[in-house]
mmCIF file of C-alpha atoms in Angstrom:
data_model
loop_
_atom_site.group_PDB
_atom_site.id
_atom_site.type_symbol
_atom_site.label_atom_id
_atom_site.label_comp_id
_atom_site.label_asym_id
_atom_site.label_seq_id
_atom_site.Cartn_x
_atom_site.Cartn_y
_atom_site.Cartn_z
ATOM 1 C CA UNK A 97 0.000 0.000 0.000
ATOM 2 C CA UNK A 98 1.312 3.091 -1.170
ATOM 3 C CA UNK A 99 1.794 6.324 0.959
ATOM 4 C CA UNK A 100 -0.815 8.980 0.273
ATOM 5 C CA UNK A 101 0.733 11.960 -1.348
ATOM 6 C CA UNK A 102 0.470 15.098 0.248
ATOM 7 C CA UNK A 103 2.823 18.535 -0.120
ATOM 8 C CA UNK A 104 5.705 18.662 1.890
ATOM 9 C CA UNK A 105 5.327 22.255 3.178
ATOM 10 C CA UNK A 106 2.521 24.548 3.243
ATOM 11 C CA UNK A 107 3.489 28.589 4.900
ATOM 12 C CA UNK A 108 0.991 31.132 5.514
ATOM 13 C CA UNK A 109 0.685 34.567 7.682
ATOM 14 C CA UNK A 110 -1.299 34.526 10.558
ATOM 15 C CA UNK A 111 -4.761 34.999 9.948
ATOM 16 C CA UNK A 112 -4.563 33.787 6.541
ATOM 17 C CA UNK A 113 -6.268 30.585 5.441
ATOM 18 C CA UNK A 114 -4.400 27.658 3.482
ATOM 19 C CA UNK A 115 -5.179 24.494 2.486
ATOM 20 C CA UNK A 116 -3.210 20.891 2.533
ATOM 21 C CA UNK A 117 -3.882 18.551 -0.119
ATOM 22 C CA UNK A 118 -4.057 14.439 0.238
ATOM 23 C CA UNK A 119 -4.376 12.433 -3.010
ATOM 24 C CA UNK A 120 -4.791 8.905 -2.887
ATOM 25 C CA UNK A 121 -6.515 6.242 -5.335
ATOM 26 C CA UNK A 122 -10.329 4.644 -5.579
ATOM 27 C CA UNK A 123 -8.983 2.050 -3.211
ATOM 28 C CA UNK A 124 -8.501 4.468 -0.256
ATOM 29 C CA UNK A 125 -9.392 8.413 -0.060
ATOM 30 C CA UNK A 126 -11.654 7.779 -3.255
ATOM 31 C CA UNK A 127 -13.632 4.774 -2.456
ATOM 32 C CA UNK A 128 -14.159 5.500 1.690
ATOM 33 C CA UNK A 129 -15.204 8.245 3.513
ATOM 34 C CA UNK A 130 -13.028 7.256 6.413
ATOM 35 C CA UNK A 131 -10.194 10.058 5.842
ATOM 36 C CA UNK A 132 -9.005 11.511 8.571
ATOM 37 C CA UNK A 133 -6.470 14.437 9.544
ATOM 38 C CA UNK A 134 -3.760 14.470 12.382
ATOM 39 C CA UNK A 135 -1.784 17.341 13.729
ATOM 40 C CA UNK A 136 1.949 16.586 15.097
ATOM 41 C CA UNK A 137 3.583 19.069 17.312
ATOM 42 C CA UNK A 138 7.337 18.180 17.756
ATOM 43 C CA UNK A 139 8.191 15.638 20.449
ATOM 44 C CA UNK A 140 4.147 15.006 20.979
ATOM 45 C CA UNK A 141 1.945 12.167 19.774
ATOM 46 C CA UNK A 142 -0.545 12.711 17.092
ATOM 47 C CA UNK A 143 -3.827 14.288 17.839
ATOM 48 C CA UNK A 144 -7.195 13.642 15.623
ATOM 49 C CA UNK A 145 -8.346 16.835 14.368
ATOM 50 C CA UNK A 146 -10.609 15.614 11.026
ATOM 51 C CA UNK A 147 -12.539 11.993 11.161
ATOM 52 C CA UNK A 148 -14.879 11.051 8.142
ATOM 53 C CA UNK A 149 -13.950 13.649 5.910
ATOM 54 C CA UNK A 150 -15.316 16.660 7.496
ATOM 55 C CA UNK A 151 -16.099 15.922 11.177
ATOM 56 C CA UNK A 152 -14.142 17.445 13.453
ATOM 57 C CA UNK A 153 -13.089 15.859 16.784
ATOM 58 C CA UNK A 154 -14.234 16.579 20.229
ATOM 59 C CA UNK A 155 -12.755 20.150 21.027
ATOM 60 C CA UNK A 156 -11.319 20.935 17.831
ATOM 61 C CA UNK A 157 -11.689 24.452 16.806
ATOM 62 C CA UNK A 158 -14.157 25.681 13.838
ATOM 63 C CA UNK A 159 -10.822 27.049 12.037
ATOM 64 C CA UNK A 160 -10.383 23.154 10.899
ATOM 65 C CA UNK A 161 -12.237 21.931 8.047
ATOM 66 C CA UNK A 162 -12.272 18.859 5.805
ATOM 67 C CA UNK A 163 -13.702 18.118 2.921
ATOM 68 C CA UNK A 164 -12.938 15.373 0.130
ATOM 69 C CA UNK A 165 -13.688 15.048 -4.119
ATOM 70 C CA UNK A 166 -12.955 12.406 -5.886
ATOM 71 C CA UNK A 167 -9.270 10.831 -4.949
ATOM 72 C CA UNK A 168 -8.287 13.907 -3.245
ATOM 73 C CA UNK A 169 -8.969 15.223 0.313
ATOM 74 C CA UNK A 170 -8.190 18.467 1.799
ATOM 75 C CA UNK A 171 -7.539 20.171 5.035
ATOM 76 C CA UNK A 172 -8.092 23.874 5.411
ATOM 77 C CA UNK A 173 -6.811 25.608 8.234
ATOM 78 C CA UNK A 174 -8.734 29.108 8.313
ATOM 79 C CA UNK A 175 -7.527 32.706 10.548
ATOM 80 C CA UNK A 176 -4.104 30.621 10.818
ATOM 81 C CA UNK A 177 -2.195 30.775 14.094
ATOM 82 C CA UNK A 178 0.951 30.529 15.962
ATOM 83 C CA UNK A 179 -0.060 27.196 17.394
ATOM 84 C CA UNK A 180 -0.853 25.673 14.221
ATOM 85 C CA UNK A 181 2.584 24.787 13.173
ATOM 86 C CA UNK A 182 2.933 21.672 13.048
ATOM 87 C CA UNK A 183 3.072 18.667 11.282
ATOM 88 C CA UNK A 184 -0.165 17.238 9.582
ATOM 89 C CA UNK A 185 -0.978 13.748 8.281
ATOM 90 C CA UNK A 186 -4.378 12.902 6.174
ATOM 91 C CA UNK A 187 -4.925 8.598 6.603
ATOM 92 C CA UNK A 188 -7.414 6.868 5.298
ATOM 93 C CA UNK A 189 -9.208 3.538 5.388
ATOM 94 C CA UNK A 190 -8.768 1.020 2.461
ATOM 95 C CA UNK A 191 -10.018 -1.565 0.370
ATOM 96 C CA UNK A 192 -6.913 -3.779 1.869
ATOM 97 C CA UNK A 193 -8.612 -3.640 5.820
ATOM 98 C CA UNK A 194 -5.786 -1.696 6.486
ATOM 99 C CA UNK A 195 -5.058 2.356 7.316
ATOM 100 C CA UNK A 196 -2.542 3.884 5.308
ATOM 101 C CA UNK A 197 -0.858 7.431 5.615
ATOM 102 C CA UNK A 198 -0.026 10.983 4.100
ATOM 103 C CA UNK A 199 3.796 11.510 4.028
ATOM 104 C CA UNK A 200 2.999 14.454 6.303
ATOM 105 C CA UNK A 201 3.104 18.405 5.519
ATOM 106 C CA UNK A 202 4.964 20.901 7.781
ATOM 107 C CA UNK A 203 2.858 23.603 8.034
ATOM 108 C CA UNK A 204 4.658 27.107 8.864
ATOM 109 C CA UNK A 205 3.084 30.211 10.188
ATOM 110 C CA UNK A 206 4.936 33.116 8.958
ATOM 111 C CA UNK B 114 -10.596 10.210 30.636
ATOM 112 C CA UNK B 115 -9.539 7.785 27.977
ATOM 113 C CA UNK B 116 -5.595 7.098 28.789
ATOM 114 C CA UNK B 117 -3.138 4.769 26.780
ATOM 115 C CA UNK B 118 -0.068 4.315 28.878
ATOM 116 C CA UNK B 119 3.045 3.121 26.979
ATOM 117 C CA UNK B 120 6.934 2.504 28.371
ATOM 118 C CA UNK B 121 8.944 4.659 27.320
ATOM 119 C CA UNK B 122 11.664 3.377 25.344
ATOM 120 C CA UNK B 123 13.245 -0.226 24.558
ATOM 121 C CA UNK B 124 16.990 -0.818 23.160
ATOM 122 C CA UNK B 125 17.783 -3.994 21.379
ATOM 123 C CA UNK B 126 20.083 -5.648 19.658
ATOM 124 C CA UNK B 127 19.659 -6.152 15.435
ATOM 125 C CA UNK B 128 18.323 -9.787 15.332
ATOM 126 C CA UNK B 129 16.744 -9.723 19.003
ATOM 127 C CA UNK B 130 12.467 -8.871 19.573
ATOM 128 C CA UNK B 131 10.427 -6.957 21.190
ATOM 129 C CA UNK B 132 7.316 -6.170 23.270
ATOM 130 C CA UNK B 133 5.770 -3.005 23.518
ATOM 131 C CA UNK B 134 2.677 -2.551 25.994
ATOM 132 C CA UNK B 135 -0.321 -0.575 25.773
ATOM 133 C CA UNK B 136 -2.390 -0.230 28.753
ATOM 134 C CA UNK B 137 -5.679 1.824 28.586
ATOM 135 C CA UNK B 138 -7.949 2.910 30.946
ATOM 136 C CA UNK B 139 -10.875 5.489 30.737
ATOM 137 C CA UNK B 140 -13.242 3.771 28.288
ATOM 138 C CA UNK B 141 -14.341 0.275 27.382
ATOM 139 C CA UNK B 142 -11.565 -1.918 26.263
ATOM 140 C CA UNK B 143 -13.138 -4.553 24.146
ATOM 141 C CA UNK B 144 -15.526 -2.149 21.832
ATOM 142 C CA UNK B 145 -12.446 -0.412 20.282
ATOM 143 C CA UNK B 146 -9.890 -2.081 17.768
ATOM 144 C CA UNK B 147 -6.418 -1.013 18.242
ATOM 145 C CA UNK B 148 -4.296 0.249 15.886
ATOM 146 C CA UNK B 149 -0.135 0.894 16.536
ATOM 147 C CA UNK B 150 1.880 3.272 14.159
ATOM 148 C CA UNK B 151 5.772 4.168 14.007
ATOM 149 C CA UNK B 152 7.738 7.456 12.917
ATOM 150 C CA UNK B 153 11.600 6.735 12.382
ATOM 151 C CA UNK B 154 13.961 9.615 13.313
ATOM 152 C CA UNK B 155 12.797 12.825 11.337
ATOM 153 C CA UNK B 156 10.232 11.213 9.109
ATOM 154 C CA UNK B 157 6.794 10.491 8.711
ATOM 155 C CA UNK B 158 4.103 8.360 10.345
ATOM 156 C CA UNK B 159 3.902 4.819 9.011
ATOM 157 C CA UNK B 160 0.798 2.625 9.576
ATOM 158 C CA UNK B 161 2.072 -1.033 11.622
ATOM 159 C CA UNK B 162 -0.837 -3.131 12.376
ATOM 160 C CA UNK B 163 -4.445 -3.566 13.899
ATOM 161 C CA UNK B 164 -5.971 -5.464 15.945
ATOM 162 C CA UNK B 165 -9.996 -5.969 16.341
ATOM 163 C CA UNK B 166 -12.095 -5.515 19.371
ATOM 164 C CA UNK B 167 -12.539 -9.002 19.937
ATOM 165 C CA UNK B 168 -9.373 -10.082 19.147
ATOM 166 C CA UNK B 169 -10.770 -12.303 16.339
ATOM 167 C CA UNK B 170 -8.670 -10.711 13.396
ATOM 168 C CA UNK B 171 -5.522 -8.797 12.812
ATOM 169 C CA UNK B 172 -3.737 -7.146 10.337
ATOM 170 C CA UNK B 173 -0.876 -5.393 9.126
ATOM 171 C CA UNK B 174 1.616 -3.553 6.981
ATOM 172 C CA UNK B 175 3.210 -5.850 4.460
ATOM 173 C CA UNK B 176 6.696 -5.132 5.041
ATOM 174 C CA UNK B 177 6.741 -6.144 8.693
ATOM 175 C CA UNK B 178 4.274 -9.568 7.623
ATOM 176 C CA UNK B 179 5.790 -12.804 9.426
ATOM 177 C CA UNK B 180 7.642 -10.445 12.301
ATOM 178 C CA UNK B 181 4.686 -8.916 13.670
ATOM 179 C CA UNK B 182 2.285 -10.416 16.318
ATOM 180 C CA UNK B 183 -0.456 -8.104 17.952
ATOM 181 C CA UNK B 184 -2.576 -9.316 21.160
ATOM 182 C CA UNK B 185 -4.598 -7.904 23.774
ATOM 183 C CA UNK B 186 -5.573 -8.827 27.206
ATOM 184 C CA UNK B 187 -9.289 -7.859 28.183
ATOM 185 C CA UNK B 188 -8.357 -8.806 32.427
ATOM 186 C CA UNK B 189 -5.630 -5.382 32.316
ATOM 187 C CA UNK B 190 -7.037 -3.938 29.243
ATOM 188 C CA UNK B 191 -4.080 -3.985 27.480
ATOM 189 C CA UNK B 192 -2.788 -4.030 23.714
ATOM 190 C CA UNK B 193 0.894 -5.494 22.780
ATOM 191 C CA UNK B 194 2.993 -5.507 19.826
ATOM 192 C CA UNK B 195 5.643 -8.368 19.737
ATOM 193 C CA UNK B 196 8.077 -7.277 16.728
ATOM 194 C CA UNK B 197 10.858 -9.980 15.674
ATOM 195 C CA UNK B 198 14.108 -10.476 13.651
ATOM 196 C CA UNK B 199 14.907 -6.016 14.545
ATOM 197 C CA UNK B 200 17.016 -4.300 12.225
ATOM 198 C CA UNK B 201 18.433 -0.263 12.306
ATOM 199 C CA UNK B 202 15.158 -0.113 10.073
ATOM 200 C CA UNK B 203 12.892 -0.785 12.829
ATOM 201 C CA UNK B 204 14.401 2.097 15.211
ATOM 202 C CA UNK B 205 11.249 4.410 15.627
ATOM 203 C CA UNK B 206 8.552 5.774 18.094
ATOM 204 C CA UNK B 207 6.012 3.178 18.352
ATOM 205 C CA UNK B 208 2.817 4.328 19.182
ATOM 206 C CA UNK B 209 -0.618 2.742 20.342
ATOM 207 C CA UNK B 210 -4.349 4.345 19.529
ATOM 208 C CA UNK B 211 -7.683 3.672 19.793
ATOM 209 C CA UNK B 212 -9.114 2.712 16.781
ATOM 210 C CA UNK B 213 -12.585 3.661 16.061
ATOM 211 C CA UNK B 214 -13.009 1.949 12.755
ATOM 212 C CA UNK B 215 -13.468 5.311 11.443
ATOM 213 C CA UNK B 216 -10.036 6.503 12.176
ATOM 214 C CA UNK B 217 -6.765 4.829 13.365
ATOM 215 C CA UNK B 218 -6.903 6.628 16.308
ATOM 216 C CA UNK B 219 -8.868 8.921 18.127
ATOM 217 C CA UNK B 220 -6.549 8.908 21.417
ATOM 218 C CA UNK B 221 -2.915 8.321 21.159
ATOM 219 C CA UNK B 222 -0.166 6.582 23.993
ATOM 220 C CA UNK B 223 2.472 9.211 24.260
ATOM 221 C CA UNK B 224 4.660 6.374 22.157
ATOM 222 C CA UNK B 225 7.574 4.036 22.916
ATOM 223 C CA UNK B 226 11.023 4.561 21.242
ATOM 224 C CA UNK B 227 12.445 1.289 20.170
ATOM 225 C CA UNK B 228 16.264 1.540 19.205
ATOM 226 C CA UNK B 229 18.142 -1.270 17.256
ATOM 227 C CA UNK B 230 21.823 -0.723 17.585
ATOM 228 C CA UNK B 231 24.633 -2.941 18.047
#
């Protein structure tokens, strides 16, 4: 199973929105709705911030959004912030019964 | 609150195995799969293995097929991943989640770092 592909860096000023790609094929991101999104803070263990495309998890802020067409989901960060650097990883479920991952994007606030 | 308490590091030898525990607390063990994932030294998160609620079925990555063995024991609601035949390629944080079947992971253990080094 084949990474997902995703762009290794992504910058942006605060307040600004931007937006992090994830392509995969019909046998993952295209053919589920199980894609999720992860933020990684240096030294610190993932945290879900997307589930099912578009839901956000328990206590995740509004700024977070998800949405998916086709092969490709996205992640859009919106009024970006300090805090939001980080790392971010899109996963998804696929046809295999297995999860596979993004190759991560480093997100930097300017 | 949902907890998943993991050591914190293991060294080995290339060739030797290892067990890494999971213990949880906080929620009911047996209606959540588990799911581990690794991140070697400045790079990405890689997808290891699953195992089901029940313990019925298990799966994982291809490359690691034949050296990897997940379990769980409902009496201390823990998860374990038994890893054999370690190479330098195996050195990574090792980390444990709840697995929703919706996402690998909802909750995270704060991970394990496993070094292989002669």
């Amino acid at each position: 199973q084949s990474a997902l592909t995703q762009p290794a860096s992504v910058s942006g000023s605060p307040g600004q929105s931007i937006a992090i790609s994830c392509t995969g094929t019909s046998s993952d991101v295209g053919g589920y709705n199980r894609v999720s999104w992860y933020q990684q803070h240096p030294g610190k263990a993932p945290k879900l911030i997307i589930h099912e495309v578009s839901n956000r998890a328990s206590g995740v802020s509004d700024r977070f959004s998800g949405s998916k067409s086709g092969n490709t989901a996205s992640l859009t960060i919106s009024g970006l912030q300090a805090d939001d650097e980080a790392d971010y990883y899109c996963s998804s479920y696929t046809s295999s019964i297995t999860w596979v991952f993004g190759g991560g994007t480093k997100v930097t606030v300017l | 609150q949902v907890q998943l308490l993991q050591p914190g590091g293991e060294a080995k030898e290339p060739g030797a195995s290892v067990r890494v525990s999971c213990k949880t607390s906080g929620f009911a063990f047996t209606n959540y799969g588990v799911s581990w994932v690794r991140q070697a030294p400045g790079q990405g998160l890689e997808w290891v293995g699953h195992i089901s609620a029940d313990s019925r079925h298990t799966y994982s990555a291809q490359s690691l097929q034949g050296r990897l063995t997940l379990t769980r024991d409902t009496s201390t609601s823990t998860a374990y991943m038994d890893l054999t035949r370690l190479t330098s390629d195996d050195t990574a944080i090792y980390y444990c989640g709840r697995d929703t079947g919706t996402a690998a992971g909802d909750y995270w253990g704060q991970g394990t770092l496993v070094t292989v080094s002669s």
